[in-house]
Short mmCIF file of C-alpha atoms and ligand atoms in Angstrom, two decimals:
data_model
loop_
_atom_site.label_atom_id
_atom_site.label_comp_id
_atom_site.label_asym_id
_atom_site.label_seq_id
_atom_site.Cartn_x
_atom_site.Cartn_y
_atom_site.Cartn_z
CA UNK C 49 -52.05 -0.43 21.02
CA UNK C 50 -48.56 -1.71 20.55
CA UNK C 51 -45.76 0.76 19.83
CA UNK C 52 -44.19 -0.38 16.93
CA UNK C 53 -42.76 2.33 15.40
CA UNK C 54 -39.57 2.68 18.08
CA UNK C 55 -38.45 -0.35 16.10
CA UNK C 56 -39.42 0.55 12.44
CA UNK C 57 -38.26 2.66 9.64
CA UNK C 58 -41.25 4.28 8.99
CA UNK C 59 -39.75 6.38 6.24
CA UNK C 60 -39.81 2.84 3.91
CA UNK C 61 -43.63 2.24 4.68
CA UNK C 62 -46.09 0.87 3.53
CA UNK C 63 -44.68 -2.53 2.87
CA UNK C 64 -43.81 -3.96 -0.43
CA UNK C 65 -45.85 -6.78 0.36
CA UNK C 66 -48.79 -7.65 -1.47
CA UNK C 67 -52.32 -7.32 -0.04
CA UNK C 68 -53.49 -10.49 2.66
CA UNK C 69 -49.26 -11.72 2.54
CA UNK C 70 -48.87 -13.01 5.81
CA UNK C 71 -45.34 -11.94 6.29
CA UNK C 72 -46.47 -8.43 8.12
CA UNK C 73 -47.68 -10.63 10.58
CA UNK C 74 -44.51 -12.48 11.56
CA UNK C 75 -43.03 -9.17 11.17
CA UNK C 76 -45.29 -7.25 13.59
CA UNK C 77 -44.77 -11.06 16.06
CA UNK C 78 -41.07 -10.85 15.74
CA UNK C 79 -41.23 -7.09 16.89
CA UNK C 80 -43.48 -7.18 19.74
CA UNK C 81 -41.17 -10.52 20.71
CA UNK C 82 -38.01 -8.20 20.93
CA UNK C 83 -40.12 -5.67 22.66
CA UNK C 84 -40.83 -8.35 25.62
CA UNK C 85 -37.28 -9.38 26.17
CA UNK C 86 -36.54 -6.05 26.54
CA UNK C 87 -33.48 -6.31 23.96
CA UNK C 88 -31.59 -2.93 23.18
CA UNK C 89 -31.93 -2.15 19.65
CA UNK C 90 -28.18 -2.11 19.23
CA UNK C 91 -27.83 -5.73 20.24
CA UNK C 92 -29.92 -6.98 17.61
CA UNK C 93 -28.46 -7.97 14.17
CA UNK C 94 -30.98 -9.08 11.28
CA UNK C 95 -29.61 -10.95 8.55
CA UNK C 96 -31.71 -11.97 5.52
CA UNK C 97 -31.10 -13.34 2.30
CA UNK C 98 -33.35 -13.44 -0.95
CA UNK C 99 -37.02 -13.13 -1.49
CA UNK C 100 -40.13 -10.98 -0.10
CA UNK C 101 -39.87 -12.61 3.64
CA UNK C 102 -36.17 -11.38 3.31
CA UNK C 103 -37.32 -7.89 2.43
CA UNK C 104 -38.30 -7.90 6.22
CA UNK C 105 -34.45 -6.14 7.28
CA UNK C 106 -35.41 -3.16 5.10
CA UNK C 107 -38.16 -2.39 7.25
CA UNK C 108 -36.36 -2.53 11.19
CA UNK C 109 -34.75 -0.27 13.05
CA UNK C 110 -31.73 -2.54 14.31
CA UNK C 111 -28.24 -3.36 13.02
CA UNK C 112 -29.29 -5.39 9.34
CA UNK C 113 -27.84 -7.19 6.13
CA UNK C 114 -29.49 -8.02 3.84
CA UNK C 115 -27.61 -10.44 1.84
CA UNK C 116 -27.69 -12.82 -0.96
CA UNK C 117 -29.38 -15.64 -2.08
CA UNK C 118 -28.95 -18.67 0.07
CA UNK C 119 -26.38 -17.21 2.35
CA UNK C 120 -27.93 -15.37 5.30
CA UNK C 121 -26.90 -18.06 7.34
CA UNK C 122 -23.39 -18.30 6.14
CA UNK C 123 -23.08 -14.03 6.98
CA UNK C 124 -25.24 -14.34 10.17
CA UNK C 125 -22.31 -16.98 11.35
CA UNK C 126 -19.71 -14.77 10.44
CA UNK C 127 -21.47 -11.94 12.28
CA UNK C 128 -21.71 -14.72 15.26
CA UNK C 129 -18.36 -15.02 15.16
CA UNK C 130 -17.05 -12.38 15.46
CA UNK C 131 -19.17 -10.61 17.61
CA UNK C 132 -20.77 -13.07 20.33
CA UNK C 133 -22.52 -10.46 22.42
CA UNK C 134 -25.42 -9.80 19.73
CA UNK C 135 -28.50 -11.51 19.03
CA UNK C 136 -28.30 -12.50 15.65
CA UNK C 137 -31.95 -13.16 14.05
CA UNK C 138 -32.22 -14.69 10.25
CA UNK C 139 -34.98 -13.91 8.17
CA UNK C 140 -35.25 -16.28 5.22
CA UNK C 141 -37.94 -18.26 3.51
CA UNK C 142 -38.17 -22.07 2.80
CA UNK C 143 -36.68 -21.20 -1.04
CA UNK C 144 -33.77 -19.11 0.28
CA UNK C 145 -33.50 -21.28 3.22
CA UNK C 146 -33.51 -25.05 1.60
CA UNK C 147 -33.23 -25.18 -1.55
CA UNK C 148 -30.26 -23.16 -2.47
CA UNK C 149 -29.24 -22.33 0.98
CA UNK C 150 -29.91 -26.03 2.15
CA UNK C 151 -26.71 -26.76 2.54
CA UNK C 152 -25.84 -23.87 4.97
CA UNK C 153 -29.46 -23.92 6.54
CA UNK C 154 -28.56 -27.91 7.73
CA UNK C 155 -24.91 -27.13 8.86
CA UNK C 156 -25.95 -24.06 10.90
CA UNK C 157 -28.14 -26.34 12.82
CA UNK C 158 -25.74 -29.03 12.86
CA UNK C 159 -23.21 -26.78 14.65
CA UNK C 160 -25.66 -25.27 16.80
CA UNK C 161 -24.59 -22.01 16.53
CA UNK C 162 -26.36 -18.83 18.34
CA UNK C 163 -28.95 -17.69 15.28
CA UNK C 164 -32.30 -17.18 15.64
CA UNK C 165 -33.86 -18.59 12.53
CA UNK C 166 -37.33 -17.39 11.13
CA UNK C 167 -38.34 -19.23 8.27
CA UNK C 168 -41.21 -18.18 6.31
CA UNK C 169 -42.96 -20.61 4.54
CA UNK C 170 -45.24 -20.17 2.25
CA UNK C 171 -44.78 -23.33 -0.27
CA UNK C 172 -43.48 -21.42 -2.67
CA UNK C 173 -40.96 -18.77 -4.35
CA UNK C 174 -43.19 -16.36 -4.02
CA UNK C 175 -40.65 -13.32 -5.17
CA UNK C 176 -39.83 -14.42 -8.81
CA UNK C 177 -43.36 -15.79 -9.69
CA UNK C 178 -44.07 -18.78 -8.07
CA UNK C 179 -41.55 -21.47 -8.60
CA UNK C 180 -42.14 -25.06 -6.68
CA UNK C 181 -40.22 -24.57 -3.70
CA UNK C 182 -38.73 -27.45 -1.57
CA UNK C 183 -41.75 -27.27 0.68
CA UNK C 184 -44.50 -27.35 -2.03
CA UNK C 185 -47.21 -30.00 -1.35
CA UNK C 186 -47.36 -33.01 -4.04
CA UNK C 187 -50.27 -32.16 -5.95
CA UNK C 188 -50.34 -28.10 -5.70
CA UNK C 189 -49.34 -26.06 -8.80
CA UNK C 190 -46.38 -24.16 -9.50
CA UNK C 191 -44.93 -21.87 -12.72
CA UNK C 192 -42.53 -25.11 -12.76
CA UNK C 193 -44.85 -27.45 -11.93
CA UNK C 194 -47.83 -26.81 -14.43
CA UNK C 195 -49.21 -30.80 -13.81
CA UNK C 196 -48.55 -30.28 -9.97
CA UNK C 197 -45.41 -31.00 -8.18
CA UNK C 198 -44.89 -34.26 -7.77
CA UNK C 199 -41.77 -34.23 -5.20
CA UNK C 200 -41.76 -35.22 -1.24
CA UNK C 201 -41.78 -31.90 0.74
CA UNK C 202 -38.82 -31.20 3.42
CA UNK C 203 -40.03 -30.74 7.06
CA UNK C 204 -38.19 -27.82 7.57
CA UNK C 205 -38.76 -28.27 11.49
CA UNK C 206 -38.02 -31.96 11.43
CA UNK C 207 -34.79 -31.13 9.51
CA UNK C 208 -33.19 -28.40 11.77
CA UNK C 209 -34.34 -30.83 14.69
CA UNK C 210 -32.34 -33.93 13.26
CA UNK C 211 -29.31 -31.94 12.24
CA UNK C 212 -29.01 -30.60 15.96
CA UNK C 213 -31.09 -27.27 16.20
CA UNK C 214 -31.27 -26.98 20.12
CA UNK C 215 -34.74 -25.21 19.77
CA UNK C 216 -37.55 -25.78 17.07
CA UNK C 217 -41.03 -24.45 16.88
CA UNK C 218 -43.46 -23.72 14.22
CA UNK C 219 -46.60 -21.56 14.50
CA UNK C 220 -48.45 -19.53 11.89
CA UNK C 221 -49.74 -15.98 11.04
CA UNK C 222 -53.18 -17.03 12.37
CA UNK C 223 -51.96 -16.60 16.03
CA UNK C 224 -50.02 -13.72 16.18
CA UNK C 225 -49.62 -14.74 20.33
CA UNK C 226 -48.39 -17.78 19.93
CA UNK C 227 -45.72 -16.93 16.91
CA UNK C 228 -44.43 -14.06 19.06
CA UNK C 229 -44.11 -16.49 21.84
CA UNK C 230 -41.88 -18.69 20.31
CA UNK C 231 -39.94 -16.09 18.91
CA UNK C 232 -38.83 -14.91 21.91
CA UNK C 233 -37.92 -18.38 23.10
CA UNK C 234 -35.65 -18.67 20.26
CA UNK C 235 -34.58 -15.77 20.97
CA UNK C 236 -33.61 -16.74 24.57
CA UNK C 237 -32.26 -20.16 23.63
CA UNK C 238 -28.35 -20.34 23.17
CA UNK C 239 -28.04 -22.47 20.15
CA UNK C 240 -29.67 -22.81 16.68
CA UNK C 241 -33.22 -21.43 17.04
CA UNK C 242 -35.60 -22.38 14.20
CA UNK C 243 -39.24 -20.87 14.17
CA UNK C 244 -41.11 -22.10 11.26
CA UNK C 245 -43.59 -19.50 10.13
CA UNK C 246 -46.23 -20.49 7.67
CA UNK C 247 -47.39 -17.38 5.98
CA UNK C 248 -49.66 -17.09 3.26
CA UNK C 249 -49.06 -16.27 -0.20
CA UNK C 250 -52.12 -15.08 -1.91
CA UNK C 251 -49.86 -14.02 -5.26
CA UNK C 252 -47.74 -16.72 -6.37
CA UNK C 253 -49.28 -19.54 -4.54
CA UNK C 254 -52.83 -19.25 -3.84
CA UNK C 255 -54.12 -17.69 -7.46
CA UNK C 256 -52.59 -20.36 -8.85
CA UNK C 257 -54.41 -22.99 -6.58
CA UNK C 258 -57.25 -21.33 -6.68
CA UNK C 259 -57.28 -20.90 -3.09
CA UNK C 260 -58.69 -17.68 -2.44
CA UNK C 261 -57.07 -14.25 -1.44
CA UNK C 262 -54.68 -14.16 1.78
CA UNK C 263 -57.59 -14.01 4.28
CA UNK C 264 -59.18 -16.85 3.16
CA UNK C 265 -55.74 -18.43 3.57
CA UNK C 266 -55.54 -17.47 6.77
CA UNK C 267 -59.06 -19.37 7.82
CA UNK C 268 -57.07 -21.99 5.93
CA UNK C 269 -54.16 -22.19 8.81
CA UNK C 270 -56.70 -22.03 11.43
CA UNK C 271 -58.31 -24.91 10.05
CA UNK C 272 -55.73 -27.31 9.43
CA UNK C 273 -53.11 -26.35 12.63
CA UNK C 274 -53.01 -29.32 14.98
CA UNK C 275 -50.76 -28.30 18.07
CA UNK C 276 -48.06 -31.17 19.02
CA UNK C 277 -49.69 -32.59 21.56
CA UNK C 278 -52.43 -33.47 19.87
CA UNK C 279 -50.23 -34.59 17.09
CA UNK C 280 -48.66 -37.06 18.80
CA UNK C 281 -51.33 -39.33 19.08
CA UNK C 282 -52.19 -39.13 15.77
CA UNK C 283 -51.39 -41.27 12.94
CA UNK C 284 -49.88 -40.13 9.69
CA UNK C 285 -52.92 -40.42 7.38
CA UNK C 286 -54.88 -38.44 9.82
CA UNK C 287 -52.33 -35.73 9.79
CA UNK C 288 -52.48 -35.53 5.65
CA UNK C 289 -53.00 -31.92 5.41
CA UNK C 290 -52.09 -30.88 8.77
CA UNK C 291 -49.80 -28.15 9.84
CA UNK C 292 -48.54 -29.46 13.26
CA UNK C 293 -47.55 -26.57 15.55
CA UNK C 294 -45.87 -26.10 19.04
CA UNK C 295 -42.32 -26.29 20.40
CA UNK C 296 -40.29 -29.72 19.00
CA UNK C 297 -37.68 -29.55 20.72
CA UNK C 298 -36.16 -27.07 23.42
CA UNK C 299 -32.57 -28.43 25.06
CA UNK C 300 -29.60 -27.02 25.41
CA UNK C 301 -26.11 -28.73 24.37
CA UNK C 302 -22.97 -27.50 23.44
CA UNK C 303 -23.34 -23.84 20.94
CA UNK C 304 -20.52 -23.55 18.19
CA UNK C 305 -19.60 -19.93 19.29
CA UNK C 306 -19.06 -21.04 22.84
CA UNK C 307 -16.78 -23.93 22.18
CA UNK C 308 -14.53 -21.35 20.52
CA UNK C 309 -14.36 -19.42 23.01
CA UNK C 310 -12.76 -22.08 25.33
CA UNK C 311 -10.63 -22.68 22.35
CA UNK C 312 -9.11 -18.91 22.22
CA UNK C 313 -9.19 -19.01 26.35
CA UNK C 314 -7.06 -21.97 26.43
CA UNK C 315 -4.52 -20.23 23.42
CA UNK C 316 -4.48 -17.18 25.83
CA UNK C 317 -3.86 -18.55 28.46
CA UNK C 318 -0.81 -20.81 27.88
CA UNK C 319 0.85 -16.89 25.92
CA UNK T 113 -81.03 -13.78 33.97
CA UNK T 114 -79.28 -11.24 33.12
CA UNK T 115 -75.75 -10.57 31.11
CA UNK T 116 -74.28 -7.56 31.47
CA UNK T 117 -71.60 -6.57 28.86
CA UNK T 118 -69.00 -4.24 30.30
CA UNK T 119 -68.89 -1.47 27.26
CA UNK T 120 -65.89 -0.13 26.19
CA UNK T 121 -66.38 3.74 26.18
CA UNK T 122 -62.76 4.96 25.93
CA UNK T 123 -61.81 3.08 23.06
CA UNK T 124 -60.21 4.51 19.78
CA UNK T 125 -59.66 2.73 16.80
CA UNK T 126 -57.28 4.28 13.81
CA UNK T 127 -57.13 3.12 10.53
CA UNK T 128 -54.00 4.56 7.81
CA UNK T 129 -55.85 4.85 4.81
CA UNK T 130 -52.34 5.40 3.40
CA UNK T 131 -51.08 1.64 4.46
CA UNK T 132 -54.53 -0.24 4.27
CA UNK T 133 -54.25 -2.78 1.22
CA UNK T 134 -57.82 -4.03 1.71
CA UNK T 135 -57.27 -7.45 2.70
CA UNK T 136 -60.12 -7.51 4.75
CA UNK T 137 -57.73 -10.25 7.56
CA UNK T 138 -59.12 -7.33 10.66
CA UNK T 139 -63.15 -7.56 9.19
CA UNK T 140 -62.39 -11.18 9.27
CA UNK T 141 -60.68 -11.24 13.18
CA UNK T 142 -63.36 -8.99 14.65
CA UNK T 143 -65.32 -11.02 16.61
CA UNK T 144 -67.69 -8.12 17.12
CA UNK T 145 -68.15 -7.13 13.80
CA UNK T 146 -66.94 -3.66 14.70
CA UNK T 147 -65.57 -3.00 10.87
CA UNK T 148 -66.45 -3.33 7.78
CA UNK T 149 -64.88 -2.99 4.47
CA UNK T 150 -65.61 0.21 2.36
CA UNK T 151 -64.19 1.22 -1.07
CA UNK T 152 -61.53 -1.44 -0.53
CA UNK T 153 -60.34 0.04 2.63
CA UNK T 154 -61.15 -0.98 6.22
CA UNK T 155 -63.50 1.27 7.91
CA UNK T 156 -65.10 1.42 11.55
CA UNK T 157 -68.74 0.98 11.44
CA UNK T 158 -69.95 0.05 15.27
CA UNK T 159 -67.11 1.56 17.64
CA UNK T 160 -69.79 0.85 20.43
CA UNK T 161 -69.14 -2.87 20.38
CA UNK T 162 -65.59 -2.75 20.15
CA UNK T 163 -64.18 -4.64 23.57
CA UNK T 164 -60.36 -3.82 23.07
CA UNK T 165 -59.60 -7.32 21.95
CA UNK T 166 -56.80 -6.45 19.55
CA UNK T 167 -57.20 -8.77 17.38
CA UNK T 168 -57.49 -6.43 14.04
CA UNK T 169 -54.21 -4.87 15.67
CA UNK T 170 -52.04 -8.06 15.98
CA UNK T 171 -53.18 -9.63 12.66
CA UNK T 172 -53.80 -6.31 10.53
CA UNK T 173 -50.04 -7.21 8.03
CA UNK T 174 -49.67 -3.68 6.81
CA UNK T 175 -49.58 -2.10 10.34
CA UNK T 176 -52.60 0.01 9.55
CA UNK T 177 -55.06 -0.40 12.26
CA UNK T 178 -54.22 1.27 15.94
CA UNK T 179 -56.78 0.48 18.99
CA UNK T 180 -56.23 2.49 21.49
CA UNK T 181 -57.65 1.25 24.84
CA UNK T 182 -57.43 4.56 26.99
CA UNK T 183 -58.52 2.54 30.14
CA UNK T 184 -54.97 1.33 30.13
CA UNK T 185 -53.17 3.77 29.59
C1 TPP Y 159 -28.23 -16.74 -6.93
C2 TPP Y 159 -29.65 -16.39 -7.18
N1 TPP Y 159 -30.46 -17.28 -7.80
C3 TPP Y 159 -31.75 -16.98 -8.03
C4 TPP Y 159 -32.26 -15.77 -7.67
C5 TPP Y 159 -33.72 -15.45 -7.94
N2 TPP Y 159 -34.55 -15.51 -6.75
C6 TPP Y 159 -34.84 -14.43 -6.02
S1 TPP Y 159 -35.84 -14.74 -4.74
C7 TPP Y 159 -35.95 -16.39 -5.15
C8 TPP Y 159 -36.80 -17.36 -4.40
C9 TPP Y 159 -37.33 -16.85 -3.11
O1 TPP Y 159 -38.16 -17.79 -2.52
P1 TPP Y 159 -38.30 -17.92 -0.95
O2 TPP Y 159 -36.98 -17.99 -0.32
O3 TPP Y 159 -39.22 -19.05 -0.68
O4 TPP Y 159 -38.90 -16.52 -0.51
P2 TPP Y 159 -40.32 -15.82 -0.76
O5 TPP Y 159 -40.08 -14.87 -1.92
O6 TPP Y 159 -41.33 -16.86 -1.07
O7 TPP Y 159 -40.57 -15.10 0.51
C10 TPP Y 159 -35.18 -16.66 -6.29
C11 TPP Y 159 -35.06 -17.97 -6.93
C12 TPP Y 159 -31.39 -14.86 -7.02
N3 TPP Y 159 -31.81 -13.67 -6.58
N4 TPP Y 159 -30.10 -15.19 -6.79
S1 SF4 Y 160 -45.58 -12.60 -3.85
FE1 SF4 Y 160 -46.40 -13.79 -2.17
S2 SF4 Y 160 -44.80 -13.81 -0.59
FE2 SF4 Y 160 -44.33 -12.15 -2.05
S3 SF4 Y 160 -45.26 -10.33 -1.13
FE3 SF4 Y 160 -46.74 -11.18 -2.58
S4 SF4 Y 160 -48.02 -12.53 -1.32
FE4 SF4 Y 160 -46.17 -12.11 -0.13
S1 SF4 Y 161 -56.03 -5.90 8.11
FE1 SF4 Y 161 -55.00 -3.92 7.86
S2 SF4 Y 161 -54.51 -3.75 5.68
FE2 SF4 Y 161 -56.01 -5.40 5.91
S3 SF4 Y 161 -58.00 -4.39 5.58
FE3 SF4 Y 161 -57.63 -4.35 7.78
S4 SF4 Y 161 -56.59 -2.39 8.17
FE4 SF4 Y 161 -56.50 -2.76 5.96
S1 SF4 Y 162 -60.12 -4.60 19.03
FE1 SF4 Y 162 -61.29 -6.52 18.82
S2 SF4 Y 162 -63.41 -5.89 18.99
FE2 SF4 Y 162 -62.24 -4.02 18.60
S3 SF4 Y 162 -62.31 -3.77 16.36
FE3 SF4 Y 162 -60.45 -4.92 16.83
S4 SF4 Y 162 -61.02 -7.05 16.67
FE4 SF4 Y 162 -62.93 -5.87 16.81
#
C-alpha cells in the first residue's frame, strides 16, 4: 500500500468525479511522484484553473489556488515570481489549457518559466457537458459538434515543445508507473514542464461516442499508446489513431525566473 | 517439470465501500482475477491468488482499494 492520505484532504472525499474518470489516476500518479522526491508539503503550490481535472487542488494537502478559467498559468507565474523557492505544479485540462487559456498556456512555455504543467486531456470539456475541445479528434461527436468536429486537433505536447517548454512528456492513466515517472521529472526540471495526461472521460465524451464506460476506455489507451521510440520510425498514416507517449524533449536552457534574478542581483549590486 | 508459485499468505486487501463508484478499472487490472464485481461495488473473491501486484491499488481512481503486503512491512 501507498500512503496517500499524508497528502490528501480526506475530509472532501470521495471525489466529485464520475465513475471510470481517469483523472483519480493522474491524481493518485502526481501524489506518489511528490512522495518520491521527497518534497515538503509546504514547498508545493498547486494552481488550477476551470473544469473537473482542475477540481484536483480541492482534494491536496499542499499550498493551492484554484483559479479561473484559462488563467492558472497566468497566477502560477505570479506565484513563480514572487516566490522562486516553491515548486509550482498546474493542473489544467486541454479546454482550460488551449482554448481559452491558449494564449497563456504558449507564452508560459515560451518563457520557460519554472511550472510544472499537468494537462489532462480528455478531448473534450468534459465539466459543462461536452463541448468540442481544441483536442477533439475530426470525426468524434461533441454537444457543439452534433455532425462531428471537423477541425485539426492541437498537439498539446508538440506545442509546448515548439514554443520552448524545456521538458515534455505525455503518458496516460493506463500506466500509472510511467505517468508518475514523468511527473517527477517535470518536477525536477527547471523550466516549463509539460506532462500530457490522457484521461478518460466516460460522461461527456465517451456516451456520446458510444465508446463504452471509463474502463473500456482505458483498454482503449492501452491499445492505441505507441511509446516514442517506436514512433519515430513510423509514418504518419500508421500513427492515425495513435497516442504517442514518452519524454519529447528534456534540456535545459535559460528559465524566466532565473534571468530575473540576475536582473535584481545586478540592480543590487550597483545600490 | 514443475512451477512453483510463491503464495502470498500475508496479504490484505481493503476495499471503501463508501468511495467505490463501481467502475470495475481494478476487476479489469487484476491479472489474477482476485475480484470481482458485486452489487456494483468491487469485492474480493480469491484472496489466495492475490501476488501483491498493486495494480487494483495504482489504477483504482477513487482511492478505494488498499493492498496491504505485510511481508514488506
Ligand atoms: C470565463 C469562463 N468561460 C466559460 C466557463 C465554463 N466552463 C467551465 S469548465 C469549461 C471547460 C472545461 O474543459 P477542460 O478544461 O477540458 O476540463 P475538463 O472539465 O474536461 O476536465 C468551461 C467552458 C467558465 N467557467 N468561465
Ligand atoms: S464529466 Fe468527464 S471529466 Fe468530468 S468528472 Fe465526469 S468523466 Fe471526468
Ligand atoms: S477501481 Fe476502485 S472505484 Fe473502481 S470498482 Fe475498483 S475499487 Fe471500486
Ligand atoms: S494486488 Fe494484483 S493480484 Fe492482488 S488483487 Fe490487486 S491486481 Fe489482483
Amino acid at each position: 500500500m501507498f500512503n496517500y492520505d499524508q497528502y490528501l484532504r480526506i475530509t472532501k472525499f470521495p471525489l466529485i468525479w464520475c465513475p471510470g474518470c481517469g483523472d483519480g489516476i493522474v491524481l493518485k500518479s502526481l501524489v506518489r511522484a511528490i512522495d518520491k522526491l521527497g518534497l515538503e508539503k509546504d514547498s508545493v503550490c498547486m494552481v488550477s484553473g476551470i473544469g473537473c481535472a482542475s477540481r484536483l487542488t480541492g482534494y491536496v494537502d499542499f499550498n493551492t489556488l484554484h483559479t479561473t478559467h484559462g488563467r492558472a498559468m497566468t497566477f502560477a507565474t505570479g506565484v513563480k515570481m514572487a516566490k522562486p523557492d516553491l515548486h509550482v505544479i498546474v493542473i489544467t485540462g486541454d479546454g482550460d489549457a488551449t482554448a481559452i487559456g491558449g494564449n497563456h498556456y504558449i507564452h508560459a512555455a515560451r518563457r520557460n518559466i519554472d511550472l510544472t504543467v499537468i494537462l489532462f486531456n480528455n478531448h473534450i470539456y468534459g465539466m459543462t457537458g461536452g463541448q468540442v475541445s481544441p483536442t477533439t479528434p475530426k470525426g468524434m461527436l461533441a454537444s457543439t459538434a452534433p455532425y462531428g468536429s471537423m477541425d485539426h486537433t492541437f498537439n498539446i505536447s508538440g506545442l509546448a515543445q515548439a514554443a520552448g517548454a524545456s521538458f515534455v512528456a505525455r503518458a496516460s492513466v493506463h500506466n500509472g508507473v510511467q505517468l508518475e515517472n514523468y511527473i517527477a521529472k517535470a518536477i525536477q526540471n527547471k523550466g516549463f514542464s509539460l506532462v500530457e495526461a490522457m484521461s478518460p472521460c466516460p460522461t461527456a465524451y465517451g456516451r456520446r461516442n458510444r465508446l463504452g464506460a471509463g474502463v473500456d476506455m482505458i483498454e482503449d489507451l492501452k491499445r492505441d499508446a505507441v511509446p516514442y521510440s517506436k514512433a519515430k520510425k513510423m509514418t504518419p498514416e500508421e500513427l492515425e489513431g495513435k497516442v504517442v507517449t514518452g519524454i519529447f524533449i528534456n534540456e535545459e536552457h535559460p528559465e524566466c525566473r532565473s534571468e530575473y534574478q540576475k536582473i535584481i542581483d545586478r540592480f543590487q549590486k550597483e545600490k | 517439470m514443475t512451477l512453483t508459485v510463491k503464495e502470498k499468505k500475508d496479504v490484505e486487501i481493503e476495499i471503501s465501500e463508501a468511495w467505490c463508484k463501481g467502475c470495475v478499472i481494478c476487476v479489469d487490472y487484476c491479472p489474477h482475477d482476485v475480484l470481482i464485481m458485486e452489487r456494483g461495488k468491487a469485492k474480493v473473491a480469491n484472496l489466495a491468488a492475490c501476488t501483491a501486484c498493486m495494480l487494483c491499488e495504482l489504477h483504482c481512481p477513487d482511492f478505494a482499494i488498499v493492498v496491504r503486503d505485510k511481508s514488506k512491512e
